[in-house]
Coordinates of C-alpha atoms in Angstrom, one line a residue:
Chain P
X1 CA -20.3 -2.4 26.1
X2 CA -20.9 -3.2 22.5
X3 CA -19.3 -6.6 22.9
X4 CA -22.0 -7.8 25.3
X5 CA -24.8 -6.3 23.2
X6 CA -23.6 -8.0 20.0
X7 CA -22.3 -11.3 21.3
X8 CA -25.2 -12.6 23.4
X9 CA -24.6 -15.9 25.1
X10 CA -27.0 -17.8 22.8
X11 CA -25.0 -16.6 19.8
X12 CA -21.7 -17.6 21.3
X13 CA -23.0 -21.1 21.9
X14 CA -24.1 -21.4 18.3
X15 CA -20.7 -20.1 17.0
X16 CA -18.7 -22.5 19.2
X17 CA -20.8 -25.5 18.3
X18 CA -22.7 -24.7 15.1
X19 CA -25.6 -26.9 14.2
X20 CA -25.8 -28.6 10.8
X21 CA -22.2 -27.7 10.0
X22 CA -20.4 -29.7 7.4
X23 CA -21.1 -31.2 4.0
X24 CA -24.5 -32.6 3.0
X25 CA -24.9 -35.9 1.2
X26 CA -26.7 -35.7 -2.1
X27 CA -27.6 -32.1 -2.1
X28 CA -30.0 -30.8 -4.8
X29 CA -28.9 -27.2 -4.4
X30 CA -25.7 -25.4 -3.3
X31 CA -24.1 -22.0 -3.3
X32 CA -21.0 -20.2 -2.1
X33 CA -21.0 -16.8 -0.5
X34 CA -18.2 -14.5 0.7
X35 CA -17.8 -11.2 2.4
X36 CA -15.4 -9.1 0.3
X37 CA -14.8 -6.8 3.3
X38 CA -13.3 -9.3 5.7
X39 CA -12.8 -12.5 3.7
X40 CA -15.5 -14.6 5.4
X41 CA -16.4 -17.6 3.3
X42 CA -19.5 -19.7 3.6
X43 CA -21.3 -22.4 1.6
X44 CA -24.8 -23.7 1.9
X45 CA -26.1 -27.1 0.7
X46 CA -29.7 -28.1 0.5
X47 CA -31.8 -31.1 -0.3
X48 CA -35.2 -30.1 -1.6
X49 CA -37.7 -32.9 -2.0
X50 CA -41.2 -32.1 -3.3
X51 CA -40.5 -28.4 -2.7
X52 CA -39.7 -29.1 0.9
X53 CA -36.4 -28.3 2.5
X54 CA -35.6 -31.8 3.8
X55 CA -32.0 -31.0 4.9
X56 CA -29.9 -27.8 5.1
X57 CA -26.3 -27.7 6.0
X58 CA -23.6 -25.0 5.9
X59 CA -19.8 -24.7 6.1
X60 CA -18.1 -21.5 7.2
X61 CA -14.7 -20.1 7.8
X62 CA -16.1 -17.0 9.3
X63 CA -16.6 -14.8 12.4
X64 CA -18.7 -15.7 15.4
X65 CA -21.7 -13.7 14.2
X66 CA -21.6 -15.2 10.7
X67 CA -21.2 -18.8 12.0
X68 CA -24.0 -18.4 14.6
X69 CA -26.2 -17.0 11.9
X70 CA -25.5 -20.0 9.7
X71 CA -26.3 -22.4 12.5
X72 CA -29.6 -20.6 13.3
X73 CA -30.5 -20.3 9.7
X74 CA -30.3 -24.0 9.1
X75 CA -32.5 -24.7 12.1
X76 CA -35.1 -22.1 11.0
X77 CA -35.6 -23.2 7.4
X78 CA -35.3 -27.0 7.7
X79 CA -38.7 -28.5 7.0
X80 CA -40.2 -25.4 5.4
X81 CA -41.4 -25.1 1.8
X82 CA -39.0 -23.1 -0.3
X83 CA -41.4 -20.2 -0.6
X84 CA -41.9 -20.0 3.2
X85 CA -38.1 -20.1 3.6
X86 CA -37.8 -17.3 1.1
X87 CA -40.2 -15.1 3.0
X88 CA -38.3 -15.9 6.3
X89 CA -35.1 -14.8 4.6
X90 CA -36.8 -11.4 3.8
X91 CA -37.9 -11.1 7.4
X92 CA -34.4 -11.8 8.6
X93 CA -32.9 -9.2 6.3
X94 CA -35.3 -6.6 7.7
X95 CA -34.3 -7.7 11.3
X96 CA -30.6 -7.4 10.6
X97 CA -30.8 -4.1 8.8
X98 CA -33.5 -2.3 10.9
X99 CA -34.0 -4.4 14.1
X100 CA -37.7 -4.8 13.1
X101 CA -39.2 -8.1 14.3
X102 CA -41.7 -9.6 11.8
X103 CA -44.5 -11.8 13.1
X104 CA -42.9 -15.0 11.7
X105 CA -39.7 -14.6 13.7
X106 CA -41.3 -13.3 17.0
X107 CA -41.1 -16.7 18.6
X108 CA -37.6 -17.5 17.3
X109 CA -35.7 -16.0 20.3
X110 CA -32.2 -17.1 19.3
X111 CA -32.6 -15.7 15.8
X112 CA -33.9 -12.5 17.2
X113 CA -30.7 -12.0 19.2
X114 CA -29.0 -11.4 15.8
X115 CA -31.1 -8.2 15.5
X116 CA -28.5 -6.4 17.5
X117 CA -26.3 -6.2 14.4
X118 CA -28.4 -3.5 12.9
X119 CA -26.7 -1.1 15.3
X120 CA -23.3 -2.1 13.9
X121 CA -23.4 -1.4 10.2
X122 CA -20.0 -3.1 9.6
X123 CA -21.4 -6.3 11.0
X124 CA -24.8 -6.5 9.2
X125 CA -23.2 -8.5 6.3
X126 CA -21.8 -11.0 8.9
X127 CA -25.4 -11.9 9.9
X128 CA -26.9 -11.8 6.5
X129 CA -24.3 -13.8 4.5
X130 CA -25.7 -17.2 5.5
X131 CA -29.2 -16.2 4.4
X132 CA -28.1 -14.6 1.2
X133 CA -26.1 -17.7 0.3
X134 CA -29.1 -19.8 1.2
X135 CA -31.4 -17.7 -1.1
X136 CA -28.8 -18.0 -3.9
X137 CA -28.8 -21.8 -3.5
X138 CA -32.5 -22.0 -3.9
X139 CA -32.6 -19.4 -6.7
X140 CA -29.8 -20.5 -8.9
X141 CA -27.9 -23.3 -7.2
X142 CA -29.6 -26.4 -8.6
X143 CA -27.1 -29.3 -8.7
X144 CA -27.4 -31.6 -11.6
X145 CA -27.4 -35.2 -10.4
X146 CA -24.0 -36.9 -11.0
Chain M
X1 CA 8.9 14.5 28.6
X2 CA 10.3 12.0 26.2
X3 CA 10.4 12.3 22.4
X4 CA 7.3 10.3 21.8
X5 CA 5.2 12.3 24.2
X6 CA 6.5 15.5 22.5
X7 CA 5.6 14.1 19.1
X8 CA 2.1 13.0 20.2
X9 CA 1.3 16.6 21.0
X10 CA 1.7 17.4 17.4
X11 CA -1.3 15.2 16.6
X12 CA -4.8 16.6 17.3
X13 CA -6.1 13.1 17.1
X14 CA -4.1 12.0 20.1
X15 CA -5.3 14.8 22.4
X16 CA -7.6 14.3 25.3
X17 CA -7.8 12.0 28.3
X18 CA -8.2 8.6 26.7
X19 CA -7.3 8.7 23.0
X20 CA -7.9 5.6 20.9
X21 CA -4.8 3.4 20.6
X22 CA -4.5 3.7 16.9
X23 CA -2.7 0.6 15.6
X24 CA -3.8 0.7 12.0
X25 CA -1.0 2.8 10.6
X26 CA -0.5 0.2 7.8
X27 CA -3.8 1.3 6.4
X28 CA -3.3 5.0 6.9
X29 CA -1.6 7.3 9.4
X30 CA -2.9 10.2 11.5
X31 CA -2.1 13.8 10.5
X32 CA 0.1 16.2 12.5
X33 CA -1.0 19.8 13.1
X34 CA 1.7 21.0 10.6
X35 CA 0.1 19.2 7.7
X36 CA -3.5 20.2 8.7
X37 CA -2.5 23.9 9.2
X38 CA -0.5 24.0 6.0
X39 CA -3.4 22.8 3.9
X40 CA -5.8 25.1 5.7
X41 CA -3.6 28.1 5.1
X42 CA -2.9 27.2 1.5
X43 CA -6.6 26.6 0.7
X44 CA -7.6 29.8 2.6
X45 CA -5.1 32.3 1.3
X46 CA -2.8 30.9 -1.4
X47 CA -5.0 28.8 -3.6
X48 CA -5.4 29.0 -7.4
X49 CA -5.1 26.5 -10.2
X50 CA -1.6 25.7 -11.4
X51 CA 0.3 25.9 -14.6
X52 CA -2.2 28.1 -16.4
X53 CA -2.9 31.5 -14.9
X54 CA -0.9 34.6 -15.7
X55 CA -2.1 36.1 -12.5
X56 CA 0.1 36.3 -9.4
X57 CA -1.9 33.9 -7.3
X58 CA -1.7 31.1 -9.9
X59 CA 2.0 31.7 -10.3
X60 CA 2.4 31.4 -6.5
X61 CA 0.3 28.2 -6.3
X62 CA 2.3 26.7 -9.2
X63 CA 5.5 27.5 -7.2
X64 CA 4.0 25.7 -4.1
X65 CA 3.0 22.7 -6.3
X66 CA 6.5 22.5 -7.9
X67 CA 8.2 23.0 -4.5
X68 CA 6.3 19.9 -3.3
X69 CA 7.8 18.0 -6.3
X70 CA 11.3 19.2 -5.4
X71 CA 10.7 18.2 -1.8
X72 CA 9.7 14.7 -2.9
X73 CA 12.8 14.5 -5.1
X74 CA 15.0 15.4 -2.1
X75 CA 13.1 13.1 0.2
X76 CA 13.8 10.1 -2.0
X77 CA 17.1 11.4 -3.3
X78 CA 16.0 11.3 -6.9
X79 CA 18.4 12.8 -9.4
X80 CA 15.9 15.3 -10.9
X81 CA 12.5 16.7 -10.1
X82 CA 11.3 15.5 -13.6
X83 CA 11.5 12.0 -12.1
X84 CA 8.7 12.8 -9.7
X85 CA 5.1 12.3 -11.0
X86 CA 2.2 13.1 -8.7
X87 CA -0.6 10.5 -8.8
X88 CA -3.7 9.8 -6.7
X89 CA -1.7 7.3 -4.7
X90 CA 0.2 4.0 -4.9
X91 CA -2.6 2.2 -6.7
X92 CA -2.8 4.8 -9.5
X93 CA 1.0 4.9 -9.8
X94 CA 1.2 1.2 -10.4
X95 CA -1.7 1.4 -12.9
X96 CA 0.2 4.3 -14.7
X97 CA 3.3 2.2 -15.1
X98 CA 1.3 -0.9 -16.1
X99 CA -0.6 1.0 -18.7
X100 CA 2.0 3.5 -20.1
X101 CA 5.2 1.5 -19.7
X102 CA 3.6 -1.9 -19.8
X103 CA 1.6 -1.1 -23.0
X104 CA 4.8 -0.3 -24.8
X105 CA 7.2 -2.9 -23.3
X106 CA 5.2 -6.0 -22.5
X107 CA 4.3 -8.3 -25.4
X108 CA 2.6 -11.7 -25.8
X109 CA 4.9 -14.4 -24.4
X110 CA 6.7 -12.0 -22.0
X111 CA 6.8 -12.6 -18.3
X112 CA 5.9 -10.2 -15.5
X113 CA 7.5 -11.2 -12.2
X114 CA 5.8 -10.3 -8.9
X115 CA 6.0 -11.9 -5.4
X116 CA 3.3 -13.8 -3.5
X117 CA 3.4 -11.1 -0.8
X118 CA 2.2 -8.2 -3.0
X119 CA -0.8 -6.1 -2.0
X120 CA -3.7 -6.4 -4.5
X121 CA -2.7 -3.0 -5.9
X122 CA 0.7 -4.3 -7.1
X123 CA -0.9 -7.5 -8.4
X124 CA -4.2 -6.8 -10.1
X125 CA -2.9 -4.0 -12.5
X126 CA -0.3 -6.5 -13.7
X127 CA -2.8 -9.3 -14.1
X128 CA -4.9 -7.0 -16.2
X129 CA -1.8 -6.0 -18.3
X130 CA -1.1 -9.7 -18.8
X131 CA -4.6 -10.4 -19.9
X132 CA -4.4 -7.5 -22.4
X133 CA -1.1 -8.5 -23.9
X134 CA -0.9 -12.3 -23.5
X135 CA 2.0 -12.0 -21.1
X136 CA 2.4 -14.5 -18.2
X137 CA 2.7 -13.7 -14.5
X138 CA 5.1 -15.5 -12.2
X139 CA 5.4 -15.1 -8.5
X140 CA 8.5 -15.4 -6.3
X141 CA 7.2 -17.7 -3.5
X142 CA 7.0 -16.7 0.1
X143 CA 8.8 -18.9 2.7
X144 CA 6.9 -20.9 5.3
X145 CA 4.8 -18.7 7.7
X146 CA 5.7 -15.6 5.7
X147 CA 9.2 -15.4 7.0
X148 CA 10.5 -13.8 3.9
X149 CA 10.9 -14.2 0.1
X150 CA 12.4 -17.3 -1.3
X151 CA 15.6 -15.5 -2.6
X152 CA 16.9 -18.6 -4.3
X153 CA 13.8 -18.8 -6.3
X154 CA 14.0 -15.0 -7.1
X155 CA 17.5 -15.6 -8.6
X156 CA 16.2 -18.4 -10.8
X157 CA 13.1 -16.4 -11.9
X158 CA 15.1 -13.3 -12.7
X159 CA 17.5 -15.3 -14.7
X160 CA 14.6 -16.2 -17.0
X161 CA 14.6 -12.5 -17.9
X162 CA 11.0 -11.3 -17.2
X163 CA 10.2 -7.9 -18.6
X164 CA 9.7 -6.3 -15.2
X165 CA 10.0 -7.3 -11.5
X166 CA 7.5 -5.4 -9.4
X167 CA 7.7 -6.1 -5.7
X168 CA 7.1 -4.6 -2.3
X169 CA 9.7 -3.0 -0.1
X170 CA 8.0 -3.9 3.2
X171 CA 5.2 -6.5 3.1
X172 CA 1.9 -5.0 4.5
X173 CA 1.1 -8.4 6.1
X174 CA 4.3 -10.3 6.8
X175 CA 6.4 -7.3 8.2
X176 CA 9.2 -8.4 6.0
X177 CA 11.7 -5.9 4.6
X178 CA 12.9 -7.2 1.3
X179 CA 16.5 -6.7 0.2
X180 CA 15.5 -4.2 -2.5
X181 CA 19.1 -3.1 -3.3
X182 CA 20.3 -6.7 -4.0
X183 CA 17.1 -7.6 -5.9
X184 CA 17.4 -4.5 -8.1
X185 CA 21.1 -5.3 -8.8
X186 CA 20.2 -8.8 -9.7
X187 CA 17.4 -7.6 -11.9
X188 CA 19.7 -5.1 -13.6
X189 CA 22.3 -7.8 -14.4
X190 CA 19.5 -9.7 -16.1
X191 CA 18.2 -6.7 -18.0
X192 CA 14.9 -6.7 -16.0
X193 CA 13.1 -3.4 -15.1
X194 CA 12.1 -2.9 -11.5
X195 CA 9.2 -1.3 -9.7
X196 CA 9.2 -1.0 -5.9
X197 CA 6.0 -0.7 -3.9
X198 CA 7.1 1.6 -1.1
X199 CA 3.6 2.2 0.4
X200 CA 4.6 0.6 3.7
X201 CA 8.3 1.7 3.7
X202 CA 8.2 5.3 2.6
X203 CA 7.6 7.0 6.0
X204 CA 9.0 4.1 8.1
X205 CA 12.6 3.6 6.9
X206 CA 15.0 5.7 4.8
X207 CA 14.2 5.2 1.1
X208 CA 16.9 6.3 -1.4
X209 CA 16.0 5.5 -5.0
X210 CA 19.6 6.1 -6.2
X211 CA 20.9 3.6 -3.6
X212 CA 18.2 1.1 -4.2
X213 CA 18.8 1.4 -8.0
X214 CA 15.2 0.8 -9.0
X215 CA 13.5 2.0 -12.2
X216 CA 10.2 2.9 -10.6
X217 CA 9.1 3.4 -7.0
X218 CA 5.6 4.2 -5.8
X219 CA 4.0 5.4 -2.6
X220 CA 1.0 7.2 -1.0
X221 CA 1.1 10.4 1.0
X222 CA -1.7 9.3 3.4
X223 CA 0.5 6.5 4.8
X224 CA 3.2 9.1 5.4
X225 CA 1.2 11.5 7.7
X226 CA 0.1 13.4 4.6
X227 CA -3.3 13.8 3.0
X228 CA -5.3 11.4 1.0
X229 CA -5.6 11.9 -2.8
X230 CA -2.0 12.3 -3.6
X231 CA 0.8 9.9 -4.2
X232 CA 4.2 9.7 -5.9
X233 CA 5.5 7.8 -8.8
X234 CA 9.3 8.0 -9.1
X235 CA 10.6 6.9 -12.4
X236 CA 14.1 7.1 -13.9
X237 CA 13.9 10.2 -16.1
X238 CA 15.2 8.5 -19.3
X239 CA 12.5 5.8 -18.9
X240 CA 9.7 8.3 -18.2
X241 CA 10.8 10.2 -21.3
X242 CA 10.1 7.2 -23.5
X243 CA 6.7 6.5 -22.0
X244 CA 3.5 7.6 -23.7
X245 CA 0.8 9.4 -21.7
X246 CA -2.0 7.2 -20.2
X247 CA -4.7 9.8 -19.5
X248 CA -5.4 12.8 -21.7
X249 CA -6.8 16.3 -21.2
X250 CA -5.6 19.6 -19.9
X251 CA -2.2 20.2 -18.2
X252 CA -0.5 17.4 -20.1
X253 CA -0.8 18.9 -23.6
X254 CA 1.8 21.0 -25.5
X255 CA -0.3 22.0 -28.4
X256 CA -3.8 20.9 -29.5
X257 CA -5.5 21.2 -32.8
X258 CA -8.8 19.8 -34.1
X259 CA -6.9 17.1 -35.7
X260 CA -4.9 16.0 -32.7
X261 CA -2.5 17.0 -30.0
X262 CA 1.2 17.0 -28.9
X263 CA 2.1 16.3 -25.3
X264 CA 4.4 17.9 -22.8
X265 CA 7.5 16.2 -21.5
X266 CA 7.6 14.3 -18.1
X267 CA 6.3 14.9 -15.5
X268 CA 3.5 17.0 -16.9
X269 CA 2.5 14.5 -19.5
X270 CA 1.5 12.1 -16.8
X271 CA -0.6 14.6 -14.8
X272 CA -3.7 15.2 -16.9
X273 CA -6.3 17.5 -15.5
X274 CA -6.1 19.7 -12.4
X275 CA -3.9 17.9 -9.9
X276 CA -4.2 17.6 -6.1
X277 CA -2.9 21.1 -5.5
X278 CA -3.9 21.6 -1.8
X279 CA -2.8 18.1 -1.1
X280 CA 0.6 18.8 -2.6
X281 CA 1.1 21.5 0.0
X282 CA 0.1 19.0 2.7
X283 CA 2.5 16.4 1.3
X284 CA 5.3 18.9 1.4
X285 CA 4.6 19.6 5.1
X286 CA 4.3 15.8 5.8
X287 CA 7.7 15.1 4.3
X288 CA 9.2 17.9 6.3
X289 CA 7.6 16.6 9.4
X290 CA 8.7 13.0 8.9
X291 CA 12.2 14.1 8.1
X292 CA 12.3 16.3 11.2
X293 CA 11.4 13.2 13.3
X294 CA 14.1 11.2 11.5
X295 CA 13.6 8.1 9.5
X296 CA 16.3 6.1 11.3
X297 CA 14.6 6.9 14.5
X298 CA 11.1 6.1 13.2
X299 CA 12.4 2.7 11.9
X300 CA 13.9 1.7 15.2
X301 CA 10.9 2.9 17.2
X302 CA 8.1 1.2 15.3
X303 CA 10.0 -1.9 14.6
X304 CA 10.8 -2.3 18.3
X305 CA 7.1 -1.9 19.2
X306 CA 6.2 -4.5 16.6
X307 CA 8.8 -6.9 18.0
X308 CA 7.5 -6.3 21.5
X309 CA 3.9 -7.0 20.5
X310 CA 4.9 -10.1 18.5
X311 CA 6.8 -11.5 21.5
X312 CA 3.9 -10.9 23.8
X313 CA 1.3 -12.3 21.4
X314 CA 3.3 -15.5 21.1
X315 CA 3.0 -16.0 24.8
X316 CA -0.9 -16.1 24.5
X317 CA -2.6 -19.5 24.0
X318 CA -3.5 -20.4 20.4
X319 CA -1.8 -17.3 18.8
X320 CA 0.1 -17.7 15.5
X321 CA 2.3 -14.8 14.5
X322 CA 3.3 -14.4 10.9
X323 CA 6.5 -13.0 9.5
X324 CA 10.2 -13.1 10.2
X325 CA 11.7 -14.4 13.4
X326 CA 13.8 -11.3 13.7
X327 CA 14.2 -7.9 12.0
X328 CA 10.4 -7.3 12.0
X329 CA 9.2 -4.1 10.3
X330 CA 6.6 -1.9 11.9
X331 CA 3.7 -4.4 12.1
X332 CA 2.5 -7.7 13.3
X333 CA -0.1 -10.0 11.7
X334 CA -1.6 -12.8 13.7
X335 CA -4.4 -15.3 14.2
X336 CA -6.0 -16.7 17.3
X337 CA -7.2 -20.3 17.2
X338 CA -11.0 -20.4 17.7
X339 CA -11.4 -16.6 17.5
X340 CA -12.0 -15.0 14.2
X341 CA -10.1 -11.9 13.3
X342 CA -13.2 -9.9 12.7
X343 CA -14.4 -10.7 16.2
X344 CA -11.0 -9.8 17.6
X345 CA -11.0 -6.4 16.0
X346 CA -14.5 -5.7 17.2
X347 CA -13.6 -6.7 20.7
X348 CA -10.4 -4.5 20.6
X349 CA -12.4 -1.6 19.4
X350 CA -14.6 -1.9 22.4
X351 CA -11.4 -1.6 24.5
X352 CA -10.4 1.5 22.4
X353 CA -7.7 -0.3 20.3
X354 CA -8.0 0.1 16.6
X355 CA -6.5 -2.8 14.6
X356 CA -7.2 -4.2 11.1
X357 CA -8.9 -7.5 10.5
X358 CA -9.4 -9.4 7.3
X359 CA -7.2 -10.3 4.3
X360 CA -5.3 -7.0 4.3
X361 CA -5.6 -6.8 0.5
X362 CA -3.3 -9.8 0.1
X363 CA -5.9 -12.6 -0.4
X364 CA -3.8 -15.1 -2.3
X365 CA -1.0 -15.0 0.2
X366 CA -3.2 -15.3 3.2
X367 CA -5.1 -18.2 1.6
X368 CA -1.7 -19.9 0.9
X369 CA -0.7 -19.4 4.6
X370 CA -4.0 -21.0 5.7
X371 CA -5.3 -17.8 7.3
X372 CA -8.0 -16.3 5.0
X373 CA -8.6 -13.8 7.8
X374 CA -6.1 -12.4 10.3
X375 CA -5.6 -9.5 12.6
X376 CA -2.9 -6.9 12.2
X377 CA -1.5 -4.2 14.5
X378 CA 0.7 -1.7 12.7
X379 CA 2.8 0.9 14.6
X380 CA 4.2 4.4 13.9
X381 CA 6.5 6.8 15.7
X382 CA 3.6 8.2 17.8
X383 CA 2.7 4.8 19.3
X384 CA 3.8 3.7 22.7
X385 CA 4.6 0.5 24.6
X386 CA 1.5 1.3 26.7
X387 CA -0.6 1.0 23.6
X388 CA 1.0 -2.3 22.7
X389 CA 0.1 -3.5 26.2
X390 CA -3.4 -2.2 25.8
X391 CA -3.6 -4.4 22.7
X392 CA -2.3 -7.5 24.5
X393 CA -4.8 -7.0 27.4
X394 CA -7.6 -6.8 24.9
X395 CA -6.5 -9.9 23.0
X396 CA -6.0 -11.9 26.2
X397 CA -9.5 -10.8 27.3
X398 CA -10.9 -11.7 23.9
X399 CA -9.5 -15.2 24.1
X400 CA -11.1 -15.7 27.5
X401 CA -14.4 -14.3 26.2
X402 CA -14.6 -16.4 23.0
X403 CA -12.8 -19.5 24.2
X404 CA -13.8 -19.9 27.8

């Protein structure tokens, strides 16, 4: 069944209890993303110190795949340099659209479970929204200190 | 064999051992054999361009196209066939009125009245008109949980004499049937023009433009068992006659010179370019088909199925059903606590039930009701209680899967 192929247990766990979900104190970057097709909404907040992703949190009103992807994304990029995280976002995009596993994500088992979406074209955006929003936050989401 | 089973045999889509339970009729309906065959025959043996050839084939094709217009007239009980303009669909029909009528009649400082339960296609064209002209848009509010329109508010807002009141006959999300006749009367008493979005009502309940008393009414063939690419704008003839054209080209011109052109009267002036000719034959067959089933019967059948589904859904844990407590139209929109609509629809699809998930092209309303995404099952005369049960089983199973 498609359901079992898409909703692997590890993803259901992350969607029920997403990690790093909620607002971030003193973010340096933030961005909002949405999926026009289904109305999913997601925001990402980052704190970058000396080019390092010190903290990454997200908030979503979204489907299980989108929420799980947000949870896994925050875990995967926290602690990386922004350039490393950008490369990982590219690898993830390839995974979600083609199923291809780049060397950098070979060991990230839970993240790899999201690769199943490439077989369901309508769900690819669900998996990529968190990463796209994360990339937008780094690229153009600089928050001026209040 | 009962009526529904007999009707189902008219739809190639429903053939076979285990057909999909198609509960997305609010988005579009399946096509009966009569419509498919009519379009095939017309395209294969009777086709030519219309309103231009001297040859016999073009004359016959023109007769088919104009017969479809006459059939639409009788279907909606319009006074004259000149009141029926063919468009690409509901969306284009609203845009036509917003451009052609709106451009002439809406000025800076005027108000355009809509309701909060409008589909984007009866909202965005008016927002754009307001932006072009400096007019203001006001909305009749929706009652709590989408139970209906706030009719007291509509009275107050109509008394402020907006230029036009454009509103839906049946809400595509809330399953509410608005009291169109009363609202049009109230509008008329205040000198307000009216446009009815009949996209959801046209093949579900009897729609009689004379009885409703509206100035404009719009709908799409593809939601009426007809083809995509053709829709209907009904307009009172005396109003259409005062409206300028909105698109320009062949078909709609009376006389063209290098220095300019004169335009034909309605409906031709609003049908620039080669129209949807094959689709007009399909639309004609669809209207015949829907009429032969009987609109009173369709209304009773699909609304009973929606009531049944709503009742069953309410019995499931964490389910919120939107819309009226009684007199539900042919659909039911709902949310499940802890399970996103997108996941529900995917899960249902795996159990061969097709439902809609998302904002249903009514984003502002769904946001106001605190449900940016919801699931919707919408029924038609070929759906059965067994299909509603299939939906319930899938939703109950989804709740156990996602919320163990």
